[in-house]
Coordinates of C-alpha atoms and ligand atoms in Angstrom, one line a residue:
M132 CA 49.1 -8.9 62.7
A133 CA 48.2 -11.6 60.2
G134 CA 51.2 -13.4 58.8
R135 CA 51.3 -14.8 55.3
R136 CA 50.0 -18.1 56.5
D137 CA 47.0 -16.7 58.1
W138 CA 45.2 -15.5 55.0
T139 CA 43.0 -18.0 53.3
R140 CA 41.1 -17.5 50.0
E141 CA 38.0 -16.7 52.1
T142 CA 39.5 -14.3 54.7
L143 CA 41.4 -12.5 52.0
A144 CA 38.4 -12.0 49.8
A145 CA 36.4 -10.8 52.8
G146 CA 39.2 -8.5 53.8
V147 CA 39.5 -7.0 50.4
R148 CA 35.7 -6.5 50.1
D149 CA 35.9 -4.6 53.5
G150 CA 38.7 -2.5 52.1
D151 CA 41.0 -3.8 54.8
R152 CA 44.5 -2.3 54.1
R153 CA 46.5 -5.4 55.2
A154 CA 44.3 -7.6 53.1
L155 CA 44.7 -5.3 50.1
A156 CA 48.5 -5.2 50.6
R157 CA 48.7 -8.9 50.8
A158 CA 46.4 -9.4 47.8
I159 CA 48.5 -7.2 45.6
T160 CA 51.8 -8.9 46.7
L161 CA 50.2 -12.2 45.7
V162 CA 49.1 -10.7 42.4
E163 CA 52.6 -9.3 41.8
N164 CA 54.2 -12.7 42.5
G165 CA 51.7 -14.5 40.3
D166 CA 50.6 -16.6 43.2
R167 CA 47.9 -19.2 42.7
L168 CA 45.9 -17.7 45.6
A169 CA 45.8 -14.4 43.7
Y170 CA 44.1 -16.1 40.7
D171 CA 41.5 -17.7 43.1
L172 CA 41.0 -14.4 44.9
V173 CA 40.4 -12.4 41.7
A174 CA 38.1 -15.2 40.4
D175 CA 36.0 -14.8 43.6
L176 CA 36.1 -11.0 43.4
Y177 CA 35.5 -10.5 39.7
P178 CA 31.6 -10.4 39.9
D179 CA 31.9 -7.4 42.2
T180 CA 34.1 -5.4 40.0
G181 CA 33.4 -2.9 37.2
N182 CA 32.7 0.1 39.5
A183 CA 36.1 1.7 39.7
Y184 CA 37.1 4.3 37.1
A185 CA 40.7 3.7 36.0
V186 CA 42.9 6.6 34.9
G187 CA 46.2 5.6 33.3
V188 CA 48.9 8.2 33.8
T189 CA 51.9 7.9 31.6
G190 CA 54.8 10.0 30.3
P191 CA 58.6 10.2 30.3
P192 CA 60.6 9.9 33.6
G193 CA 60.6 12.7 36.0
V194 CA 57.9 14.9 34.3
G195 CA 55.8 14.9 37.5
K196 CA 53.4 12.0 37.1
S197 CA 53.5 11.0 40.7
S198 CA 53.3 14.6 41.9
L199 CA 50.3 15.2 39.7
I200 CA 48.6 12.1 40.9
S201 CA 49.2 13.2 44.4
A202 CA 47.7 16.6 43.7
L203 CA 44.7 15.0 41.9
V204 CA 44.2 12.6 44.9
R205 CA 44.2 15.6 47.2
H206 CA 41.6 17.3 45.0
V207 CA 39.2 14.3 44.7
R208 CA 39.5 13.5 48.4
E209 CA 37.7 16.7 49.1
Q210 CA 34.6 14.8 47.8
E211 CA 35.7 11.8 49.9
T212 CA 36.1 9.7 46.8
E213 CA 37.9 6.4 47.7
V214 CA 41.1 6.2 45.7
G215 CA 43.7 3.6 44.7
V216 CA 47.0 4.3 43.1
V217 CA 49.2 1.6 41.5
S218 CA 52.5 2.8 40.3
V219 CA 54.0 0.3 37.8
D220 CA 57.7 0.3 37.0
P221 CA 58.4 -1.9 33.9
S222 CA 62.1 -1.6 34.4
S223 CA 62.2 -2.8 38.0
P224 CA 62.4 -6.5 38.8
F225 CA 61.5 -5.8 42.4
S226 CA 58.9 -3.9 44.3
Q227 CA 58.9 -1.7 47.4
G228 CA 62.5 -1.0 46.9
A229 CA 64.2 2.3 47.4
L230 CA 63.9 3.2 43.8
L231 CA 60.2 2.7 43.6
G232 CA 59.8 4.4 47.0
D233 CA 61.4 7.4 45.4
R234 CA 59.2 7.1 42.4
I235 CA 55.9 7.5 44.1
R236 CA 56.2 10.7 46.1
L237 CA 52.7 10.2 47.5
T238 CA 53.7 10.2 51.1
D239 CA 51.1 13.0 51.8
H240 CA 48.4 10.4 51.5
F241 CA 49.9 7.4 53.3
L242 CA 47.9 8.2 56.5
D243 CA 44.6 8.7 54.7
P244 CA 42.5 5.5 55.1
G245 CA 40.5 6.4 52.0
V246 CA 43.6 6.2 49.8
F247 CA 45.5 3.0 49.0
I248 CA 48.9 3.4 47.3
R249 CA 51.1 0.7 46.0
S250 CA 54.1 0.4 43.7
M251 CA 54.6 -2.7 41.7
G252 CA 57.6 -4.2 39.8
T253 CA 57.7 -7.4 37.8
R254 CA 59.4 -9.5 40.5
G255 CA 58.8 -13.2 39.8
H256 CA 55.7 -12.4 37.8
L257 CA 55.6 -14.7 34.8
G258 CA 52.4 -13.2 33.3
G259 CA 54.0 -9.9 32.8
L260 CA 53.0 -6.5 34.1
A261 CA 49.8 -6.2 32.0
E262 CA 48.4 -9.2 33.8
A263 CA 49.6 -8.0 37.2
T264 CA 48.2 -4.5 36.6
L265 CA 44.8 -5.8 35.6
Q266 CA 44.6 -8.1 38.6
A267 CA 45.7 -5.2 40.9
L268 CA 43.0 -3.0 39.4
L269 CA 40.4 -5.6 39.9
V270 CA 41.4 -6.1 43.6
L271 CA 41.2 -2.3 44.2
D272 CA 37.9 -2.2 42.4
A273 CA 36.4 -5.0 44.6
A274 CA 37.7 -3.1 47.6
G275 CA 35.4 -0.2 46.8
K276 CA 38.0 2.2 45.3
E277 CA 35.9 4.4 43.0
L278 CA 38.9 5.9 41.3
V279 CA 42.2 4.1 40.5
F280 CA 45.3 5.8 39.1
L281 CA 47.7 3.5 37.2
E282 CA 51.0 5.3 36.9
T283 CA 53.6 4.0 34.5
V284 CA 56.7 5.6 33.0
G285 CA 57.2 5.5 29.3
T286 CA 56.7 7.2 26.0
G287 CA 56.3 4.4 23.5
Q288 CA 55.0 0.9 23.3
S289 CA 56.2 -0.7 26.5
E290 CA 53.6 1.0 28.7
V291 CA 50.7 0.6 26.3
E292 CA 50.0 -2.9 27.7
I293 CA 50.0 -1.5 31.2
I294 CA 47.7 1.5 30.7
G295 CA 45.8 -0.4 28.0
I296 CA 43.2 -1.2 30.6
A297 CA 42.6 2.4 31.7
D298 CA 39.3 4.2 30.9
T299 CA 41.0 7.5 30.5
V300 CA 44.7 7.9 29.6
L301 CA 46.5 11.0 30.8
L302 CA 49.8 11.8 29.2
V303 CA 52.0 14.0 31.2
L304 CA 54.7 16.0 29.5
M305 CA 57.0 18.9 30.5
P306 CA 59.0 21.4 28.5
G307 CA 61.9 19.3 27.2
S308 CA 59.8 16.2 26.5
G309 CA 60.5 16.7 22.8
D310 CA 60.9 13.0 22.1
S311 CA 57.3 12.3 23.2
V312 CA 56.0 15.2 21.0
Q313 CA 57.9 13.7 18.1
A314 CA 56.4 10.2 18.9
L315 CA 52.9 11.8 18.9
K316 CA 53.6 13.5 15.7
A317 CA 54.9 10.4 14.0
G318 CA 51.9 8.4 15.2
V319 CA 54.2 6.1 17.1
M320 CA 52.4 7.0 20.3
E321 CA 48.7 6.6 20.6
I322 CA 46.8 9.9 21.1
P323 CA 46.0 10.1 24.8
D324 CA 42.6 11.3 26.1
V325 CA 44.0 14.2 28.2
I326 CA 47.4 15.9 28.1
A327 CA 49.0 17.8 31.0
I328 CA 52.1 19.9 30.3
N329 CA 53.5 20.1 33.8
K330 CA 56.2 22.4 35.2
M331 CA 54.3 25.2 33.5
D332 CA 56.7 27.8 35.0
H333 CA 59.3 26.7 32.5
P334 CA 59.8 29.4 29.8
A335 CA 59.3 26.8 27.1
A336 CA 55.9 25.5 28.4
K337 CA 53.8 27.7 26.1
T338 CA 55.8 26.7 23.0
M339 CA 55.3 23.1 23.9
L340 CA 51.6 23.7 24.4
N341 CA 51.3 25.2 20.9
E342 CA 53.3 22.4 19.4
V343 CA 51.1 19.7 20.9
R344 CA 48.0 21.6 20.0
S345 CA 49.0 21.8 16.4
I346 CA 49.7 18.0 16.3
L347 CA 46.3 17.2 17.7
S348 CA 44.6 19.6 15.3
L349 CA 45.6 17.3 12.5
D350 CA 43.4 14.6 13.9
R351 CA 40.1 16.1 12.8
D352 CA 38.1 13.0 12.6
S353 CA 37.9 12.0 16.2
E354 CA 34.9 13.2 18.2
W355 CA 36.9 13.7 21.4
R356 CA 39.5 16.4 21.1
P357 CA 42.1 15.7 23.8
P358 CA 42.3 18.8 26.0
I359 CA 45.7 20.1 27.0
V360 CA 46.2 21.6 30.5
L361 CA 49.3 23.5 31.7
T362 CA 49.9 22.4 35.3
D363 CA 52.2 22.9 38.3
A364 CA 52.0 19.8 40.4
T365 CA 54.0 21.0 43.3
R366 CA 52.0 24.2 43.7
G367 CA 48.8 22.5 42.8
E368 CA 48.2 25.0 40.0
N369 CA 45.4 24.0 37.4
V370 CA 45.0 20.7 39.1
A371 CA 41.3 21.3 39.5
E372 CA 41.1 22.1 35.8
L373 CA 43.0 19.0 34.9
W374 CA 40.5 16.9 37.0
E375 CA 37.6 18.6 35.2
K376 CA 39.0 17.5 31.9
I377 CA 39.5 13.9 33.1
D378 CA 35.9 14.0 34.4
A379 CA 34.7 15.5 31.2
H380 CA 36.3 12.6 29.3
R381 CA 34.6 10.2 31.6
S382 CA 31.2 11.9 31.0
Y383 CA 31.8 11.8 27.3
L384 CA 32.5 8.1 27.4
V385 CA 29.5 7.3 29.6
E386 CA 27.0 9.5 27.6
S387 CA 28.1 8.3 24.2
G388 CA 28.0 4.6 25.3
R389 CA 31.7 4.3 24.6
L390 CA 32.7 3.4 28.1
E391 CA 31.1 0.0 27.9
E392 CA 32.5 -0.5 24.4
R393 CA 35.9 0.5 25.5
R394 CA 35.9 -1.7 28.5
A395 CA 34.7 -4.7 26.5
R396 CA 37.5 -4.1 23.9
H397 CA 40.1 -3.6 26.6
L398 CA 39.1 -6.8 28.5
A399 CA 39.1 -8.8 25.3
S400 CA 42.5 -7.6 24.2
E401 CA 43.8 -8.1 27.8
V402 CA 42.6 -11.7 27.8
F403 CA 44.2 -12.3 24.3
A404 CA 47.4 -10.6 25.4
V405 CA 47.8 -12.7 28.5
A406 CA 46.8 -15.9 26.7
S407 CA 49.4 -15.1 23.9
A408 CA 52.1 -14.3 26.5
R409 CA 51.4 -17.6 28.3
A410 CA 51.4 -19.6 25.0
K411 CA 54.7 -18.1 24.1
R412 CA 56.2 -19.0 27.5
H413 CA 54.8 -22.5 27.2
L414 CA 56.4 -22.8 23.8
E415 CA 59.8 -21.6 25.0
H416 CA 59.8 -24.0 27.9
V417 CA 58.7 -27.0 25.9
V418 CA 61.3 -26.3 23.2
A419 CA 64.0 -25.9 25.8
D420 CA 63.1 -29.2 27.4
D421 CA 62.4 -31.2 24.3
P422 CA 65.6 -32.5 22.5
E423 CA 63.4 -33.5 19.6
L424 CA 62.2 -29.9 19.1
R425 CA 65.7 -28.5 19.6
R426 CA 66.9 -30.9 16.9
L427 CA 64.4 -29.2 14.5
L428 CA 65.9 -25.9 15.2
D429 CA 69.4 -27.3 14.6
E430 CA 68.2 -28.7 11.3
V431 CA 66.9 -25.3 10.3
Q432 CA 70.3 -23.8 11.1
R433 CA 72.1 -26.5 9.0
R434 CA 69.6 -25.8 6.2
E435 CA 68.4 -29.3 6.2
L436 CA 64.8 -28.2 7.1
D437 CA 63.1 -25.0 6.0
P438 CA 61.8 -22.6 8.7
L439 CA 58.1 -23.0 8.0
T440 CA 58.2 -26.8 8.0
A441 CA 59.9 -26.5 11.4
V442 CA 57.1 -24.1 12.5
R443 CA 54.5 -26.6 11.4
E444 CA 56.1 -29.4 13.3
I445 CA 56.5 -27.4 16.4
L446 CA 52.9 -26.2 16.4
E447 CA 51.6 -29.7 15.9
R448 CA 53.7 -31.1 18.7
V449 CA 53.3 -28.3 21.3
F450 CA 49.8 -27.1 20.6
R451 CA 48.3 -29.8 18.4
I452 CA 47.6 -27.1 15.9
D453 CA 47.2 -28.1 12.3
A454 CA 49.5 -25.5 11.0
D455 CA 48.4 -25.9 7.3
R456 CA 44.9 -25.1 8.1
D457 CA 45.9 -22.3 10.4
G458 CA 48.3 -20.9 7.8
S459 CA 45.8 -21.0 5.0
R460 CA 43.5 -18.7 7.0
T461 CA 46.0 -16.0 7.3
A462 CA 47.3 -16.4 3.8
Ligands
GTP642 N1 59.1 23.0 39.4 C1 58.4 21.9 39.4 N2 58.8 20.7 39.8 C2 58.0 19.7 39.7 C3 56.6 19.8 39.3 N3 56.0 18.6 39.3 C4 57.0 17.8 39.8 N4 58.1 18.4 40.1 C5 59.4 17.8 40.6 O1 59.9 17.0 39.6 C6 60.5 15.8 40.1 C7 59.9 14.6 39.6 O2 58.6 14.5 40.0 P1 57.8 13.1 40.0 O3 56.4 13.4 40.4 O4 58.5 12.1 40.9 O5 57.9 12.7 38.5 P2 57.5 11.3 37.9 O6 57.0 11.6 36.5 O7 56.5 10.6 38.7 O8 58.8 10.5 37.9 P3 59.1 9.0 37.6 O9 58.0 8.2 38.3 O10 60.4 8.7 38.3 O11 59.2 8.8 36.1 C8 60.3 16.0 41.6 O12 61.5 16.5 42.2 C9 59.2 16.9 41.8 O13 59.2 17.6 43.0 C10 56.2 21.1 38.9 O14 55.0 21.3 38.4 N5 57.1 22.1 38.9
MG643 MG1 56.5 8.6 39.5

């Protein structure tokens, strides 16, 4: 078995392109750790990407996201579609731990060579989960996975950056996910492309369906009306219907030319998000290490220097940005 030292940029890229599981596992660990080799690898693989369809699956804890993905994977494997699953846990600083192990419940597919499943935490990743998720998606894409599920728990803003790269966003709810319904209603949560109300056996499932339907009916302008499907992930009920809706969304995007547009927008915002995150980190490090800059902050605190003058000096020193010009543009 190849140890960590045995992989080079070339062998790893070749292994990923062949869909070799050990190469994939290694590549995603490198991505997760923000390893230099991961950057080189993704740079090499990038020209071969763009073929995988990414489905983001989000929703509150325990609603059945993993169970539904598992059922959907079973369904698409009937057509022998090659599938990747990345389960991202924003709250976990480590990966492959017991907690994440419990989270993925996809053990049915662990022996299927056409399915690659991986959970990912933040671990030492400085670039954040958005960056790690994008890189993992690109690796799976280059490995020939035609369909990649990105699972992440959440109901608000935190997961937006993780599923922001997805082509289709599936929101999973269950009776009792009232907070999410409120968040949809208040416009705090972005309208997903497809909604599953899982655990449909629950007596309150129909009520929730009507509630969600009435919220969505307010949004008359959009051309795509998010379909809502009642599902039972454990019994596999309506899973085929759910897949049809996801596929219909994909066809809609392709036929209307919106897929290219959406991907271009996602990639641009991803690049900006990662660049901003790095710039912020750089700033924090420099300020922490530079007594001169810390002195500025002290002066602000003592009211000897006003905040915006301090900002100008910091930007000039750290980024060589002429803050006056920059400020006048946004004013
Ligand atoms: N009765 C019933 N139970 C379900 C259904 N779907 C999932 N479950 C159960 O609900 C629990 C949570 O399911 P998961 O698939 O792990 O949910 P999840 O949303 O991925 O959970 P987290 O990743 O921890 O947020 C498990 O015990 C499942 O067996 C369903 O349709 N009906
Ligand atoms: Mg899960």
